[in-house]
Amino acid sequence: MHSVHTTMLHSLEALQELVQWDRILKLQSSNGSFADSPSATVAAYLNSHDKKCLEYLTNIVKRFEDHVPFAYPVDIFERNWMVDTIQRLGIDHHFHEEISNTLNYLYRNLRKDGIAWARDLYLTDIDDTCITMLLLRLHGYPVSSDVLEYFKYDDDNFMCYAGETHKGVSDTFSLYRFSQIAFPGEKILKQANSFAKQHLINTIRDNQVHDKWAIKKALNKEIEWELRKPWKMSLPRLAVQEYIRNYGDDDVWIGKSMFRMSNINNSKYLELAKLDYNKLHAIHTGEANSILTWLNSYGFDDHLVTQFNPRGIHLSICTAIYEPEFSASRIAYTKCNCIENILKDVFQSHESINDLKIFCQALNEWKPSVAQVLEPTLQRVFMGAYDTINELAIEAKNAQGHDVFPYLHDLVR
């Protein structure tokens, strides 16, 4: 207790009869507090009259005036959970600069033994560490999973804090989420995944999703979704839709008191997420309608083409490249894929070998005059491909300054 940083430092006010105050001072944080706890620091000051304790408490009173939080600061905890929340709600594309600055802050404060809820706190925890590592790794920062070695207490188990009496749910959930962002050969993440997954499965099975850190709207549903749809198998927009359903804008966190974190649980986030989701859905719907109009304009919707679904093709690209700024890319992809399917159907169903030879010549030479001798259906297919490929090539040249026609032409000849 007097030589190693433990969670007991956060509750010194409850242990005053056991504390040797002249010895405990060497475990004081650089900001003058004991584990960033105002009440623990008050107990230390009343028993030691330490000036650094008084400075910390004075600054807190100036900062909050008529009240004091149970822990301060919480700069790491507030930042990593805020970014994670914004990303899971699908609104992170509005805050690129802010997120980049926040991740740089987290990366600067990440230590070999992980990260704590505040930069000056010595005692790291698996919850904040895993969320921070998850965010940093997804954004390309060079971070090592070896940090999890500090949270193993035997070959197969992990803990949030040393000496904890029972495992939490949300911290194990954070470990499970991070364990999925693994590179080949990362044995520690494989072990973490096995441990966390089994613990969460047991918790759900026994109906024991009662977290010791928070009271959340639908933590059980969040966990069930992640267990059914691991990160490698999940579709981003479906995951966003599910998280919007389960997100608690007034969730309560548990410390020495109940508290809320407005930068993490906020009705404005939820409002923006719903508006953004509906706006993107409208964009995707408009794209699909424009593609159907294009098909109709060339008569591609008749009995000639029966083996493909243009809406399905468009949906397939929306699952991977869904952002609003890639609308033209999605439309181009879908049109090219439709043309490929139409040509495939033509060659499978058309009976005249001579017509198909002329059709191939027209495609290779890219000359409408060659196709004029063909019967109307093949002429319509050729002109649809000809007009569409040329149009897409011009759009790409105007947008990128590069001639992509040879690549598009290769798709059809």
CSV table of C-alpha atoms in Angstrom, one decimal:
chain,number,residue,atom,x,y,z
A,1,MET,CA,0.0,0.0,0.0
A,2,HIS,CA,2.8,2.4,0.8
A,3,SER,CA,5.2,1.3,-1.9
A,4,VAL,CA,3.2,0.4,-5.0
A,5,HIS,CA,0.6,2.4,-6.9
A,6,THR,CA,-2.8,0.6,-6.5
A,7,THR,CA,-6.4,1.6,-6.6
A,8,MET,CA,-6.3,2.0,-2.8
A,9,LEU,CA,-4.8,5.4,-3.4
A,10,HIS,CA,-8.0,6.5,-4.9
A,11,SER,CA,-9.9,5.8,-1.6
A,12,LEU,CA,-7.5,6.9,1.1
A,13,GLU,CA,-10.3,8.7,2.9
A,14,ALA,CA,-11.8,5.3,3.7
A,15,LEU,CA,-8.5,3.9,4.9
A,16,GLN,CA,-7.2,6.7,7.1
A,17,GLU,CA,-6.5,4.6,10.2
A,18,LEU,CA,-4.2,2.3,8.1
A,19,VAL,CA,-2.3,5.0,6.2
A,20,GLN,CA,1.2,6.1,7.2
A,21,TRP,CA,1.0,9.6,5.8
A,22,ASP,CA,4.7,10.3,5.8
A,23,ARG,CA,5.3,7.2,3.6
A,24,ILE,CA,2.3,7.5,1.3
A,25,LEU,CA,3.4,10.9,0.0
A,26,LYS,CA,5.9,9.3,-2.2
A,27,LEU,CA,3.0,7.9,-4.3
A,28,GLN,CA,1.6,11.3,-4.9
A,29,SER,CA,0.8,12.2,-8.5
A,30,SER,CA,2.7,15.0,-10.2
A,31,ASN,CA,-0.4,17.2,-10.1
A,32,GLY,CA,-0.5,17.0,-6.3
A,33,SER,CA,-3.4,14.5,-6.1
A,34,PHE,CA,-3.7,10.9,-5.0
A,35,ALA,CA,-4.9,9.0,-8.0
A,36,ASP,CA,-6.7,12.1,-9.2
A,37,SER,CA,-9.2,11.8,-6.3
A,38,PRO,CA,-10.2,15.1,-4.6
A,39,SER,CA,-11.6,13.3,-1.5
A,40,ALA,CA,-8.5,11.1,-1.1
A,41,THR,CA,-6.3,14.2,-1.6
A,42,VAL,CA,-8.4,16.0,1.1
A,43,ALA,CA,-7.7,13.2,3.5
A,44,ALA,CA,-4.0,13.3,2.7
A,45,TYR,CA,-3.9,17.1,3.2
A,46,LEU,CA,-5.7,17.0,6.5
A,47,ASN,CA,-3.3,14.4,7.8
A,48,SER,CA,0.0,15.7,6.3
A,49,HIS,CA,-0.6,19.4,5.4
A,50,ASP,CA,1.2,18.8,2.2
A,51,LYS,CA,1.4,21.9,0.0
A,52,LYS,CA,1.1,20.1,-3.3
A,53,CYS,CA,-2.2,18.6,-2.0
A,54,LEU,CA,-3.5,22.0,-1.2
A,55,GLU,CA,-2.5,23.4,-4.6
A,56,TYR,CA,-4.4,20.6,-6.4
A,57,LEU,CA,-7.5,21.1,-4.2
A,58,THR,CA,-7.3,24.9,-4.6
A,59,ASN,CA,-7.2,24.6,-8.4
A,60,ILE,CA,-10.2,22.2,-8.4
A,61,VAL,CA,-12.3,24.7,-6.3
A,62,LYS,CA,-11.4,27.5,-8.7
A,63,ARG,CA,-12.3,25.3,-11.6
A,64,PHE,CA,-15.6,23.9,-10.4
A,65,GLU,CA,-16.6,26.5,-7.7
A,66,ASP,CA,-19.6,25.0,-6.0
A,67,HIS,CA,-19.0,21.3,-6.6
A,68,VAL,CA,-16.2,18.8,-7.1
A,69,PRO,CA,-16.1,15.7,-9.3
A,70,PHE,CA,-15.1,12.4,-7.8
A,71,ALA,CA,-12.1,12.2,-10.1
A,72,TYR,CA,-10.2,15.0,-11.9
A,73,PRO,CA,-8.7,15.2,-14.4
A,74,VAL,CA,-10.1,12.6,-16.8
A,75,ASP,CA,-8.5,13.9,-19.9
A,76,ILE,CA,-7.6,10.5,-21.4
A,77,PHE,CA,-10.9,8.8,-20.5
A,78,GLU,CA,-12.9,11.6,-22.0
A,79,ARG,CA,-10.9,11.8,-25.2
A,80,ASN,CA,-10.7,8.1,-26.1
A,81,TRP,CA,-14.3,7.3,-25.3
A,82,MET,CA,-15.5,10.4,-27.1
A,83,VAL,CA,-13.6,9.5,-30.4
A,84,ASP,CA,-14.8,5.9,-30.1
A,85,THR,CA,-18.4,7.0,-29.7
A,86,ILE,CA,-18.3,9.4,-32.6
A,87,GLN,CA,-16.8,6.7,-34.8
A,88,ARG,CA,-19.3,4.1,-33.9
A,89,LEU,CA,-22.1,6.5,-34.5
A,90,GLY,CA,-20.7,7.1,-38.0
A,91,ILE,CA,-20.3,10.8,-37.7
A,92,ASP,CA,-16.5,10.9,-37.5
A,93,HIS,CA,-16.1,12.2,-41.1
A,94,HIS,CA,-17.3,15.6,-39.8
A,95,PHE,CA,-14.4,15.8,-37.3
A,96,HIS,CA,-11.2,14.7,-39.1
A,97,GLU,CA,-9.0,17.5,-37.7
A,98,GLU,CA,-10.4,17.2,-34.1
A,99,ILE,CA,-10.0,13.4,-34.1
A,100,SER,CA,-6.5,13.7,-35.5
A,101,ASN,CA,-5.5,16.1,-32.7
A,102,THR,CA,-7.1,13.9,-30.1
A,103,LEU,CA,-5.3,10.8,-31.3
A,104,ASN,CA,-2.0,12.6,-31.3
A,105,TYR,CA,-2.6,13.5,-27.7
A,106,LEU,CA,-3.5,9.9,-26.8
A,107,TYR,CA,-0.4,8.6,-28.6
A,108,ARG,CA,1.9,11.0,-26.8
A,109,ASN,CA,0.6,9.8,-23.4
A,110,LEU,CA,0.6,6.1,-24.2
A,111,ARG,CA,3.2,4.2,-22.1
A,112,LYS,CA,4.7,0.8,-22.2
A,113,ASP,CA,2.3,-0.3,-19.5
A,114,GLY,CA,-0.7,1.2,-21.2
A,115,ILE,CA,-2.7,4.3,-20.4
A,116,ALA,CA,-4.7,5.6,-17.4
A,117,TRP,CA,-7.9,7.7,-17.4
A,118,ALA,CA,-5.7,10.8,-16.9
A,119,ARG,CA,-2.2,11.7,-18.1
A,120,ASP,CA,-0.7,12.2,-14.6
A,121,LEU,CA,-2.1,9.0,-13.2
A,122,TYR,CA,0.5,6.2,-12.7
A,123,LEU,CA,-2.1,3.4,-12.5
A,124,THR,CA,-3.0,2.2,-16.0
A,125,ASP,CA,-6.2,0.1,-16.7
A,126,ILE,CA,-7.1,-2.3,-19.4
A,127,ASP,CA,-10.3,-0.4,-20.4
A,128,ASP,CA,-8.7,2.9,-21.4
A,129,THR,CA,-5.7,1.1,-22.8
A,130,CYS,CA,-7.7,-1.1,-25.1
A,131,ILE,CA,-9.9,1.7,-26.4
A,132,THR,CA,-6.8,3.8,-27.0
A,133,MET,CA,-4.9,1.0,-28.7
A,134,LEU,CA,-8.0,0.2,-30.8
A,135,LEU,CA,-8.3,3.8,-32.0
A,136,LEU,CA,-4.6,4.3,-32.7
A,137,ARG,CA,-4.2,1.0,-34.6
A,138,LEU,CA,-7.2,1.7,-36.8
A,139,HIS,CA,-5.7,5.1,-37.6
A,140,GLY,CA,-2.3,3.7,-38.5
A,141,TYR,CA,-0.3,4.5,-35.4
A,142,PRO,CA,2.6,2.1,-34.7
A,143,VAL,CA,1.4,0.5,-31.4
A,144,SER,CA,2.4,-2.8,-29.9
A,145,SER,CA,0.0,-5.3,-28.5
A,146,ASP,CA,2.7,-6.3,-26.0
A,147,VAL,CA,1.2,-3.7,-23.6
A,148,LEU,CA,-1.4,-6.3,-22.7
A,149,GLU,CA,1.3,-8.4,-20.9
A,150,TYR,CA,0.9,-5.9,-18.1
A,151,PHE,CA,-2.7,-6.9,-17.6
A,152,LYS,CA,-2.3,-10.7,-17.5
A,153,TYR,CA,-2.4,-12.4,-14.2
A,154,ASP,CA,-1.9,-16.0,-15.4
A,155,ASP,CA,-1.6,-17.7,-18.8
A,156,ASP,CA,-5.2,-17.3,-19.8
A,157,ASN,CA,-6.7,-14.4,-17.8
A,158,PHE,CA,-6.6,-10.7,-18.0
A,159,MET,CA,-7.5,-8.0,-15.4
A,160,CYS,CA,-8.5,-4.4,-15.5
A,161,TYR,CA,-6.6,-3.5,-12.3
A,162,ALA,CA,-4.2,-5.5,-10.2
A,163,GLY,CA,-5.9,-7.1,-7.3
A,164,GLU,CA,-9.5,-6.7,-8.6
A,165,THR,CA,-12.0,-8.9,-6.9
A,166,HIS,CA,-14.3,-9.5,-9.9
A,167,LYS,CA,-14.1,-8.8,-13.7
A,168,GLY,CA,-16.1,-6.0,-15.3
A,169,VAL,CA,-18.2,-6.4,-18.4
A,170,SER,CA,-17.4,-3.2,-20.3
A,171,ASP,CA,-13.6,-3.5,-19.8
A,172,THR,CA,-13.7,-7.1,-21.0
A,173,PHE,CA,-15.8,-5.9,-24.0
A,174,SER,CA,-13.1,-3.3,-24.8
A,175,LEU,CA,-10.5,-6.0,-24.6
A,176,TYR,CA,-12.5,-8.2,-27.0
A,177,ARG,CA,-12.9,-5.3,-29.5
A,178,PHE,CA,-9.2,-4.5,-29.5
A,179,SER,CA,-8.2,-8.2,-29.7
A,180,GLN,CA,-9.9,-8.4,-33.2
A,181,ILE,CA,-7.6,-5.8,-34.7
A,182,ALA,CA,-4.7,-8.2,-34.8
A,183,PHE,CA,-1.8,-8.8,-37.1
A,184,PRO,CA,-0.6,-12.4,-37.9
A,185,GLY,CA,1.6,-13.8,-35.2
A,186,GLU,CA,0.3,-11.6,-32.3
A,187,LYS,CA,-0.1,-14.4,-29.8
A,188,ILE,CA,-1.2,-12.0,-26.9
A,189,LEU,CA,-4.2,-10.8,-28.9
A,190,LYS,CA,-5.2,-14.4,-29.8
A,191,GLN,CA,-5.1,-15.2,-26.1
A,192,ALA,CA,-7.0,-12.0,-25.2
A,193,ASN,CA,-9.7,-12.7,-27.8
A,194,SER,CA,-10.2,-16.3,-26.5
A,195,PHE,CA,-10.5,-15.1,-22.9
A,196,ALA,CA,-12.7,-12.0,-23.6
A,197,LYS,CA,-15.0,-13.8,-26.0
A,198,GLN,CA,-15.7,-16.7,-23.6
A,199,HIS,CA,-16.2,-14.3,-20.6
A,200,LEU,CA,-18.8,-12.3,-22.6
A,201,ILE,CA,-20.6,-15.4,-23.9
A,202,ASN,CA,-20.9,-16.6,-20.3
A,203,THR,CA,-22.1,-13.2,-19.1
A,204,ILE,CA,-24.8,-13.1,-21.8
A,205,ARG,CA,-25.8,-16.7,-21.2
A,206,ASP,CA,-26.2,-16.2,-17.5
A,207,ASN,CA,-28.0,-12.8,-17.9
A,208,GLN,CA,-25.3,-11.1,-15.9
A,209,VAL,CA,-24.6,-8.0,-18.0
A,210,HIS,CA,-24.4,-5.8,-14.9
A,211,ASP,CA,-21.3,-3.6,-15.4
A,212,LYS,CA,-19.4,-2.2,-12.4
A,213,TRP,CA,-18.3,0.9,-14.4
A,214,ALA,CA,-21.5,2.1,-16.0
A,215,ILE,CA,-25.3,1.8,-16.4
A,216,LYS,CA,-25.8,1.7,-20.1
A,217,LYS,CA,-29.0,1.6,-22.2
A,218,ALA,CA,-28.3,-1.7,-24.0
A,219,LEU,CA,-24.8,-3.0,-23.2
A,220,ASN,CA,-26.1,-6.6,-23.6
A,221,LYS,CA,-27.3,-5.8,-27.2
A,222,GLU,CA,-23.9,-4.2,-28.0
A,223,ILE,CA,-22.1,-7.3,-26.9
A,224,GLU,CA,-24.5,-9.7,-28.6
A,225,TRP,CA,-24.1,-7.8,-31.9
A,226,GLU,CA,-20.2,-7.8,-31.7
A,227,LEU,CA,-20.2,-11.5,-30.9
A,228,ARG,CA,-22.4,-12.3,-33.9
A,229,LYS,CA,-20.6,-9.8,-36.2
A,230,PRO,CA,-16.9,-9.8,-35.5
A,231,TRP,CA,-15.0,-6.8,-36.8
A,232,LYS,CA,-13.6,-8.6,-39.9
A,233,MET,CA,-17.1,-9.7,-40.8
A,234,SER,CA,-19.0,-6.5,-40.1
A,235,LEU,CA,-20.4,-4.0,-42.6
A,236,PRO,CA,-19.7,-0.5,-41.4
A,237,ARG,CA,-23.1,1.0,-42.1
A,238,LEU,CA,-25.0,-1.9,-40.5
A,239,ALA,CA,-22.8,-1.6,-37.4
A,240,VAL,CA,-23.6,2.2,-37.3
A,241,GLN,CA,-27.3,1.5,-37.6
A,242,GLU,CA,-27.1,-1.0,-34.7
A,243,TYR,CA,-25.1,1.3,-32.5
A,244,ILE,CA,-27.6,4.1,-33.1
A,245,ARG,CA,-30.3,1.8,-31.7
A,246,ASN,CA,-28.2,0.9,-28.7
A,247,TYR,CA,-26.5,4.2,-27.9
A,248,GLY,CA,-27.5,5.7,-24.6
A,249,ASP,CA,-27.4,9.5,-24.8
A,250,ASP,CA,-28.0,9.7,-21.1
A,251,ASP,CA,-26.0,6.7,-19.9
A,252,VAL,CA,-24.7,6.9,-16.3
A,253,TRP,CA,-21.1,6.1,-15.3
A,254,ILE,CA,-20.2,4.7,-11.9
A,255,GLY,CA,-17.4,6.0,-9.6
A,256,LYS,CA,-17.6,7.2,-6.0
A,257,SER,CA,-20.8,8.8,-7.3
A,258,MET,CA,-23.0,8.5,-10.3
A,259,PHE,CA,-22.0,10.8,-13.1
A,260,ARG,CA,-22.5,11.6,-16.7
A,261,MET,CA,-20.0,12.5,-19.4
A,262,SER,CA,-21.5,14.9,-21.8
A,263,ASN,CA,-18.6,14.6,-24.3
A,264,ILE,CA,-19.3,10.8,-24.5
A,265,ASN,CA,-23.1,10.5,-24.0
A,266,ASN,CA,-24.9,13.4,-25.7
A,267,SER,CA,-28.2,13.8,-27.3
A,268,LYS,CA,-26.6,16.1,-30.0
A,269,TYR,CA,-24.4,13.2,-31.1
A,270,LEU,CA,-27.5,11.0,-31.5
A,271,GLU,CA,-29.4,13.6,-33.3
A,272,LEU,CA,-26.5,14.2,-35.7
A,273,ALA,CA,-26.0,10.5,-36.2
A,274,LYS,CA,-29.6,10.0,-37.2
A,275,LEU,CA,-29.6,13.0,-39.6
A,276,ASP,CA,-26.4,11.8,-41.1
A,277,TYR,CA,-27.5,8.2,-41.5
A,278,ASN,CA,-30.8,9.3,-43.2
A,279,LYS,CA,-29.0,11.8,-45.4
A,280,LEU,CA,-26.5,9.1,-46.6
A,281,HIS,CA,-29.4,6.6,-47.1
A,282,ALA,CA,-31.1,9.3,-49.3
A,283,ILE,CA,-27.9,9.7,-51.3
A,284,HIS,CA,-27.6,5.9,-51.9
A,285,THR,CA,-31.3,5.7,-52.8
A,286,GLY,CA,-30.9,8.5,-55.3
A,287,GLU,CA,-27.9,6.8,-56.8
A,288,ALA,CA,-29.8,3.5,-57.2
A,289,ASN,CA,-32.7,5.4,-58.9
A,290,SER,CA,-30.4,7.2,-61.3
A,291,ILE,CA,-28.9,3.8,-62.3
A,292,LEU,CA,-32.3,2.3,-62.9
A,293,THR,CA,-33.2,5.4,-65.1
A,294,TRP,CA,-30.0,4.8,-67.0
A,295,LEU,CA,-30.9,1.2,-67.6
A,296,ASN,CA,-34.3,2.1,-68.8
A,297,SER,CA,-33.0,4.8,-71.1
A,298,TYR,CA,-31.1,2.1,-73.2
A,299,GLY,CA,-33.8,-0.5,-72.8
A,300,PHE,CA,-31.5,-2.7,-70.7
A,301,ASP,CA,-34.4,-3.6,-68.4
A,302,ASP,CA,-36.2,-5.8,-70.9
A,303,HIS,CA,-36.1,-9.6,-71.1
A,304,LEU,CA,-32.7,-9.6,-72.6
A,305,VAL,CA,-31.1,-9.1,-69.2
A,306,THR,CA,-32.4,-11.5,-66.6
A,307,GLN,CA,-29.4,-12.7,-64.7
A,308,PHE,CA,-28.3,-9.8,-62.5
A,309,ASN,CA,-29.8,-7.3,-60.1
A,310,PRO,CA,-28.6,-3.7,-60.5
A,311,ARG,CA,-29.8,-2.7,-57.0
A,312,GLY,CA,-27.8,-5.6,-55.6
A,313,ILE,CA,-24.6,-4.5,-57.5
A,314,HIS,CA,-25.0,-1.0,-56.2
A,315,LEU,CA,-25.6,-2.2,-52.6
A,316,SER,CA,-22.5,-4.4,-52.8
A,317,ILE,CA,-20.3,-1.3,-53.4
A,318,CYS,CA,-22.2,0.8,-50.8
A,319,THR,CA,-21.2,-1.6,-48.1
A,320,ALA,CA,-17.5,-0.9,-48.6
A,321,ILE,CA,-17.4,2.6,-50.1
A,322,TYR,CA,-20.3,4.4,-48.5
A,323,GLU,CA,-19.1,8.0,-47.9
A,324,PRO,CA,-21.0,10.8,-49.7
A,325,GLU,CA,-17.9,12.0,-51.5
A,326,PHE,CA,-17.6,8.7,-53.4
A,327,SER,CA,-21.1,8.9,-55.0
A,328,ALA,CA,-19.6,9.2,-58.6
A,329,SER,CA,-17.4,6.2,-57.9
A,330,ARG,CA,-20.3,4.0,-56.8
A,331,ILE,CA,-22.4,4.9,-59.8
A,332,ALA,CA,-19.4,4.3,-62.2
A,333,TYR,CA,-18.7,0.9,-60.5
A,334,THR,CA,-22.4,-0.1,-60.8
A,335,LYS,CA,-22.8,0.9,-64.4
A,336,CYS,CA,-19.6,-0.9,-65.4
A,337,ASN,CA,-20.6,-4.0,-63.6
A,338,CYS,CA,-24.1,-3.9,-65.2
A,339,ILE,CA,-22.5,-3.5,-68.7
A,340,GLU,CA,-20.3,-6.5,-68.0
A,341,ASN,CA,-23.3,-8.6,-67.0
A,342,ILE,CA,-25.3,-7.4,-70.0
A,343,LEU,CA,-22.5,-8.4,-72.4
A,344,LYS,CA,-22.2,-11.8,-70.7
A,345,ASP,CA,-25.9,-12.4,-71.1
A,346,VAL,CA,-25.7,-11.3,-74.8
A,347,PHE,CA,-22.9,-13.9,-75.5
A,348,GLN,CA,-24.8,-16.6,-73.7
A,349,SER,CA,-28.2,-16.0,-75.3
A,350,HIS,CA,-27.6,-14.7,-78.8
A,351,GLU,CA,-27.7,-17.4,-81.4
A,352,SER,CA,-25.9,-15.8,-84.4
A,353,ILE,CA,-22.2,-16.4,-84.3
A,354,ASN,CA,-21.7,-14.0,-87.2
A,355,ASP,CA,-23.5,-11.2,-85.3
A,356,LEU,CA,-21.4,-11.8,-82.3
A,357,LYS,CA,-18.2,-11.5,-84.3
A,358,ILE,CA,-19.3,-8.2,-85.7
A,359,PHE,CA,-20.3,-7.1,-82.2
A,360,CYS,CA,-16.9,-8.0,-80.9
A,361,GLN,CA,-15.3,-6.0,-83.8
A,362,ALA,CA,-17.4,-3.0,-82.9
A,363,LEU,CA,-16.3,-3.2,-79.3
A,364,ASN,CA,-12.6,-3.7,-80.1
A,365,GLU,CA,-12.5,-0.9,-82.6
A,366,TRP,CA,-14.9,1.2,-80.6
A,367,LYS,CA,-16.8,2.3,-83.7
A,368,PRO,CA,-20.6,2.8,-83.8
A,369,SER,CA,-20.5,2.5,-87.6
A,370,VAL,CA,-19.4,-1.1,-87.4
A,371,ALA,CA,-22.4,-1.9,-85.1
A,372,GLN,CA,-25.0,-0.3,-87.5
A,373,VAL,CA,-25.3,-3.6,-89.5
A,374,LEU,CA,-26.4,-5.5,-86.3
A,375,GLU,CA,-30.0,-6.2,-85.3
A,376,PRO,CA,-31.6,-3.6,-83.1
A,377,THR,CA,-31.0,-5.3,-79.7
A,378,LEU,CA,-27.3,-5.6,-80.3
A,379,GLN,CA,-27.1,-2.1,-81.6
A,380,ARG,CA,-28.8,-0.9,-78.4
A,381,VAL,CA,-26.4,-2.8,-76.2
A,382,PHE,CA,-23.4,-1.5,-78.1
A,383,MET,CA,-24.5,2.1,-78.0
A,384,GLY,CA,-25.4,1.8,-74.3
A,385,ALA,CA,-21.9,0.6,-73.5
A,386,TYR,CA,-20.3,3.1,-75.9
A,387,ASP,CA,-22.1,6.2,-74.5
A,388,THR,CA,-21.6,5.1,-70.9
A,389,ILE,CA,-17.9,4.2,-71.1
A,390,ASN,CA,-17.1,7.5,-72.9
A,391,GLU,CA,-19.2,9.5,-70.4
A,392,LEU,CA,-17.4,7.9,-67.4
A,393,ALA,CA,-14.0,8.5,-69.0
A,394,ILE,CA,-14.7,12.2,-69.5
A,395,GLU,CA,-16.0,12.5,-66.0
A,396,ALA,CA,-12.9,10.8,-64.6
A,397,LYS,CA,-10.6,13.0,-66.8
A,398,ASN,CA,-12.3,16.2,-65.5
A,399,ALA,CA,-12.2,15.0,-61.9
A,400,GLN,CA,-8.7,13.5,-61.8
A,401,GLY,CA,-6.8,14.8,-64.8
A,402,HIS,CA,-6.0,11.2,-65.9
A,403,ASP,CA,-7.2,9.3,-69.0
A,404,VAL,CA,-8.9,6.2,-67.7
A,405,PHE,CA,-10.6,5.2,-71.0
A,406,PRO,CA,-8.1,2.4,-71.8
A,407,TYR,CA,-9.0,0.7,-68.5
A,408,LEU,CA,-12.7,1.1,-69.0
A,409,HIS,CA,-12.5,-0.1,-72.6
A,410,ASP,CA,-10.7,-3.2,-71.4
A,411,LEU,CA,-13.8,-4.1,-69.3
A,412,VAL,CA,-16.0,-4.5,-72.4
A,413,ARG,CA,-13.8,-5.8,-75.2
